[in-house]
Coordinates of C-alpha atoms in Angstrom, one line a residue:
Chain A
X1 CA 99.8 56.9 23.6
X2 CA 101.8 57.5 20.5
X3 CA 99.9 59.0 17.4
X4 CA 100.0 57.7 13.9
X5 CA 103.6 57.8 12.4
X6 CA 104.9 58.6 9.1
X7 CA 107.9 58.4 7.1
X8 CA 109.8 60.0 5.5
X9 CA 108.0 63.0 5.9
X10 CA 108.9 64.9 2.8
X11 CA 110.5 63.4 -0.2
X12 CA 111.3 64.0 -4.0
X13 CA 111.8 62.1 -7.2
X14 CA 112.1 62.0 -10.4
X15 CA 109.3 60.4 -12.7
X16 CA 109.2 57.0 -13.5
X17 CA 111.0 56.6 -10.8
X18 CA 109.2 54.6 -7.8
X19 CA 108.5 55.3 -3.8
X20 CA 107.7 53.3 -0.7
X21 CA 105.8 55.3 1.9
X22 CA 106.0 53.7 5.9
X23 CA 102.7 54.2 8.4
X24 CA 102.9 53.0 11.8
X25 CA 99.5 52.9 13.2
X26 CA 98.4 53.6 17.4
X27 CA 98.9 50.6 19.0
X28 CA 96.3 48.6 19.2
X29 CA 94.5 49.8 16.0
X30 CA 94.2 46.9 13.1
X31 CA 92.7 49.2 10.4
X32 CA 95.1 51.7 8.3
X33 CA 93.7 53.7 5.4
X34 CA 96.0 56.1 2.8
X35 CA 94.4 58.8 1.3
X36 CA 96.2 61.0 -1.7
X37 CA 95.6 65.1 -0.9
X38 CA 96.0 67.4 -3.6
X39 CA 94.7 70.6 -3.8
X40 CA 92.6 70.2 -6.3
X41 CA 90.6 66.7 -5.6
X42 CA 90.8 67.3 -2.0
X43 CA 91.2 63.7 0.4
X44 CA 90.5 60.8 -1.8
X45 CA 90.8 57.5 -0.4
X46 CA 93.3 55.3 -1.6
X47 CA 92.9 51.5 0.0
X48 CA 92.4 50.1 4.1
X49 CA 94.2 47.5 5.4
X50 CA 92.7 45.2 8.4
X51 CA 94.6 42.2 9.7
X52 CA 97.1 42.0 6.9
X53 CA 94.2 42.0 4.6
X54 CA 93.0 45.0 2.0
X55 CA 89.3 45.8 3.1
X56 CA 88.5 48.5 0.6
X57 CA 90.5 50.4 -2.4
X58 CA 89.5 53.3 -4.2
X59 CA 89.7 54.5 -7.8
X60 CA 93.6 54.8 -8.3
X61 CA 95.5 52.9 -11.1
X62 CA 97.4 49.6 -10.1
X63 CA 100.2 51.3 -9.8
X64 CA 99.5 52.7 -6.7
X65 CA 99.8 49.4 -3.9
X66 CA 100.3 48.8 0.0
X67 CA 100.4 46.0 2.4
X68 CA 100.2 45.9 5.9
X69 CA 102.0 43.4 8.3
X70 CA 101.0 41.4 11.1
X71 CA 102.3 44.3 13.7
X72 CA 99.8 46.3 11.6
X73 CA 102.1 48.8 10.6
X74 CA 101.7 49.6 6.6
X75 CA 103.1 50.6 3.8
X76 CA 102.1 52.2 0.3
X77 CA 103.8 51.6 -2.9
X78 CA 103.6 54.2 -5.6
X79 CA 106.0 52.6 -9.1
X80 CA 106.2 54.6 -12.5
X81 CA 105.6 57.7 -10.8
X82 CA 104.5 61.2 -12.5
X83 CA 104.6 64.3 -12.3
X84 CA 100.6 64.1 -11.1
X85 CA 101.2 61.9 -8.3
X86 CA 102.9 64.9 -6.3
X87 CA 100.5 64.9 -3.3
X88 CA 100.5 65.0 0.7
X89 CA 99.8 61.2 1.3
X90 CA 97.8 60.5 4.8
X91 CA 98.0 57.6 6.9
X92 CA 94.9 56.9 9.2
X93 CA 94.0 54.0 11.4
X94 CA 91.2 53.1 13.5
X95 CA 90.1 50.5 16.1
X96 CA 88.4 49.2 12.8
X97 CA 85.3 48.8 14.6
X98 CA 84.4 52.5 15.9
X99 CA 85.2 54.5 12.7
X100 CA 86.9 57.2 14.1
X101 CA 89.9 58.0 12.1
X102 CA 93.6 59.6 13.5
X103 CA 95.4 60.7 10.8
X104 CA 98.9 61.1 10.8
X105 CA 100.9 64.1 9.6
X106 CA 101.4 62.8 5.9
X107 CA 104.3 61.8 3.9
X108 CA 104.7 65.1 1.3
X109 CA 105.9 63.9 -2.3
X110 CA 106.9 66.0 -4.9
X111 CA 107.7 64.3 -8.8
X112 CA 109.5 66.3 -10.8
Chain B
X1 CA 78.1 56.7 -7.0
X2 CA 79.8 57.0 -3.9
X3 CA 79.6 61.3 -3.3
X4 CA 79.6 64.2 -1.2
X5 CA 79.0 67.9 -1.5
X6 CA 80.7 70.3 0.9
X7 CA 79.5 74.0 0.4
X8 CA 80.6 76.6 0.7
X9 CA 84.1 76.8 -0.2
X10 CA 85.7 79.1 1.5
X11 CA 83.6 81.4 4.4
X12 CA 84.8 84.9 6.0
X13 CA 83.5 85.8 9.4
X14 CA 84.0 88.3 11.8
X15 CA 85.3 87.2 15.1
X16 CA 82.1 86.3 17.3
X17 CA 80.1 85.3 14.3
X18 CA 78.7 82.1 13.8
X19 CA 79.7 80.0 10.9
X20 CA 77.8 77.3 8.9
X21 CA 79.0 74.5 6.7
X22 CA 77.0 72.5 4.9
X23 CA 77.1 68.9 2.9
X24 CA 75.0 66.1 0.9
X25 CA 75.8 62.6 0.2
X26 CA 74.5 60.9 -1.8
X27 CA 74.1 56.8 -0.3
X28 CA 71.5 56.9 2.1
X29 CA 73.2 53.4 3.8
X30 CA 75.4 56.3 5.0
X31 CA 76.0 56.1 9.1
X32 CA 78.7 57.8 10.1
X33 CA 79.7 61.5 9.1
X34 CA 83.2 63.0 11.2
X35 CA 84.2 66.5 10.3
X36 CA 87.8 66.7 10.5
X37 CA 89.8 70.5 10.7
X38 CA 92.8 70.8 8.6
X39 CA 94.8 73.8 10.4
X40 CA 97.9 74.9 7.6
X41 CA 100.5 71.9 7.2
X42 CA 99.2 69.6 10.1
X43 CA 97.4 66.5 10.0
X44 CA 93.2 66.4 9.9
X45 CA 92.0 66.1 13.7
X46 CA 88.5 65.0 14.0
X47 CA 86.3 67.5 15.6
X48 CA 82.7 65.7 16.0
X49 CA 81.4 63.2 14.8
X50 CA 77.2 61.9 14.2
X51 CA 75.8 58.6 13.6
X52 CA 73.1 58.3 11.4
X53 CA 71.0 57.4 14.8
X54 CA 71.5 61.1 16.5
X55 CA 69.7 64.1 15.1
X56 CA 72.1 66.3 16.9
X57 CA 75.3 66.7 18.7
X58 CA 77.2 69.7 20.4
X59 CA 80.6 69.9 21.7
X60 CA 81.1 73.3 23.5
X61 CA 81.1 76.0 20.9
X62 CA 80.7 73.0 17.8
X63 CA 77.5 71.5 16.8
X64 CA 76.8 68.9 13.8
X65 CA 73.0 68.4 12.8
X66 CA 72.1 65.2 10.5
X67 CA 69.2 65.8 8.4
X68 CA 68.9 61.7 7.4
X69 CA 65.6 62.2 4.3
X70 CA 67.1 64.3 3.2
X71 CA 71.0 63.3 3.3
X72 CA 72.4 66.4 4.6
X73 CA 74.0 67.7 7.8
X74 CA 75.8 70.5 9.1
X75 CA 78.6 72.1 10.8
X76 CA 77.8 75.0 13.2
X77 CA 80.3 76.9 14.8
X78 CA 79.9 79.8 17.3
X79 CA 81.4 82.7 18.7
X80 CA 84.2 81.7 16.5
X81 CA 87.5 82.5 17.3
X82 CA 90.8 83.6 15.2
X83 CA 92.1 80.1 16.1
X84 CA 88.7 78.7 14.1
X85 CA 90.5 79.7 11.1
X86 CA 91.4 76.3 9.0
X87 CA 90.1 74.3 6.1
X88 CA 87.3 72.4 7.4
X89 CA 86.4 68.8 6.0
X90 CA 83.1 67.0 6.3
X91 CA 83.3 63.2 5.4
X92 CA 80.8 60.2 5.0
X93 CA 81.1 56.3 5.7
X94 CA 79.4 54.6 2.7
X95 CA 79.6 50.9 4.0
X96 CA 79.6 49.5 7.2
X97 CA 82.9 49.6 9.7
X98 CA 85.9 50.5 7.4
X99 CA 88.3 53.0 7.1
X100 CA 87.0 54.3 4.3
X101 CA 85.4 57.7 4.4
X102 CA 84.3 59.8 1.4
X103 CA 85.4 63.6 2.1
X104 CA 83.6 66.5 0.8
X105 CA 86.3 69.3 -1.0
X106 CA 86.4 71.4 2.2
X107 CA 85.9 75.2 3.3
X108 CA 88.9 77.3 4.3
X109 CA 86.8 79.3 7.4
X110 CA 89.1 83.0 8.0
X111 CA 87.5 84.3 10.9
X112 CA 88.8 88.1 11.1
X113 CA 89.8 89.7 14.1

């Protein structure tokens, strides 16, 4: 079975500028969460996504959005970026029911 | 709020050794608690997991003890290897069955040869 997928894996841009992050979840699994890594705040969760529909969001500004489809892949929108948005941003999904997360090997954006 | 503690932040061992990680939350509606190991530049893998109905579970060398009054549980890991070495993530499921898990700020484990 295929893990979760990311894309693009690494990326750069400028500030203001804006960015679409891609997650294709395991087949099968309905839920997709994104969670922002940065060294200093650690994993903090950004939204979840569970049949098209967003289930839970965290404590980002609106500028930060996402959206998931009906194949269940997902995607996360990041507009007016800066330069404190640089982060590795993780992908997970889950059955939705079980709770067990698989994460997958993060989208890496640097602002500059 | 919505919180968990994760102490301590970094841990040196000597190869053999056991190592011990510790964290709070602070919701006691709490029921699931995953630690996940963050090896440098690759994704976090869940290593074990608890539900808030278990006391106690042990994979091989890995153990995880839930200590429900008093919201905390544990990461034990023996005879730990070189390959242990990793930053080490314990997280918490405030609400029901969702994606969303709170993570605690991790320990980086060295385990020295």
């Amino acid at each position: 079975k295929a893990g979760v997928t990311q894309t693009p894996r690494y990326l750069i841009k400028t500030r203001g500028q804006q960015v679409t992050l891609s997650c294709s979840p395991i087949s099968g699994h309905r839920s997709v969460s994104w969670y922002q890594q940065t060294p200093g705040q650690g994993l903090q969760f950004l939204f979840e996504y569970f049949s098209e529909t967003q289930r839970n969001k965290g404590n980002f500004p609106g500028r930060f959005s996402g959206r998931q489809f009906s194949n269940s892949r997902s995607e996360m929108n990041v507009s007016t970026l800066e330069l404190g948005d640089s982060a590795l941003y993780l992908c997970a999904s889950s059955t939705g029911s079980t709770g067990e997360l698989f994460f997958g090997e993060g989208s890496r954006l640097t602002v500059l | 709020g919505e919180n968990v503690e994760q102490h301590p932040s970094t841990l040196s061992v000597q190869e053999g050794d056991s190592a011990v990680i510790k964290c709070t939350y602070s919701d006691s509606a709490s029921n699931y608690f995953p630690w996940y190991k963050q090896e440098l530049g690759k994704r976090p893998q869940l290593i074990i997991d608890i539900r808030s109905n278990v006391g106690e579970k042990k994979d091989q060398r890995i153990a995880v003890t839930l200590n429900k009054t008093a919201k905390h549980f544990s990461l034990h890991i023996t005879e730990t290897q070189p390959e242990d070495s990793a930053v080490y993530f314990c997280a918490a499921r405030f609400s029901g069955n969702t994606g969303k898990l709170i993570f605690g700020q991790g320990t980086t484990l060295q385990v020295k040869p």
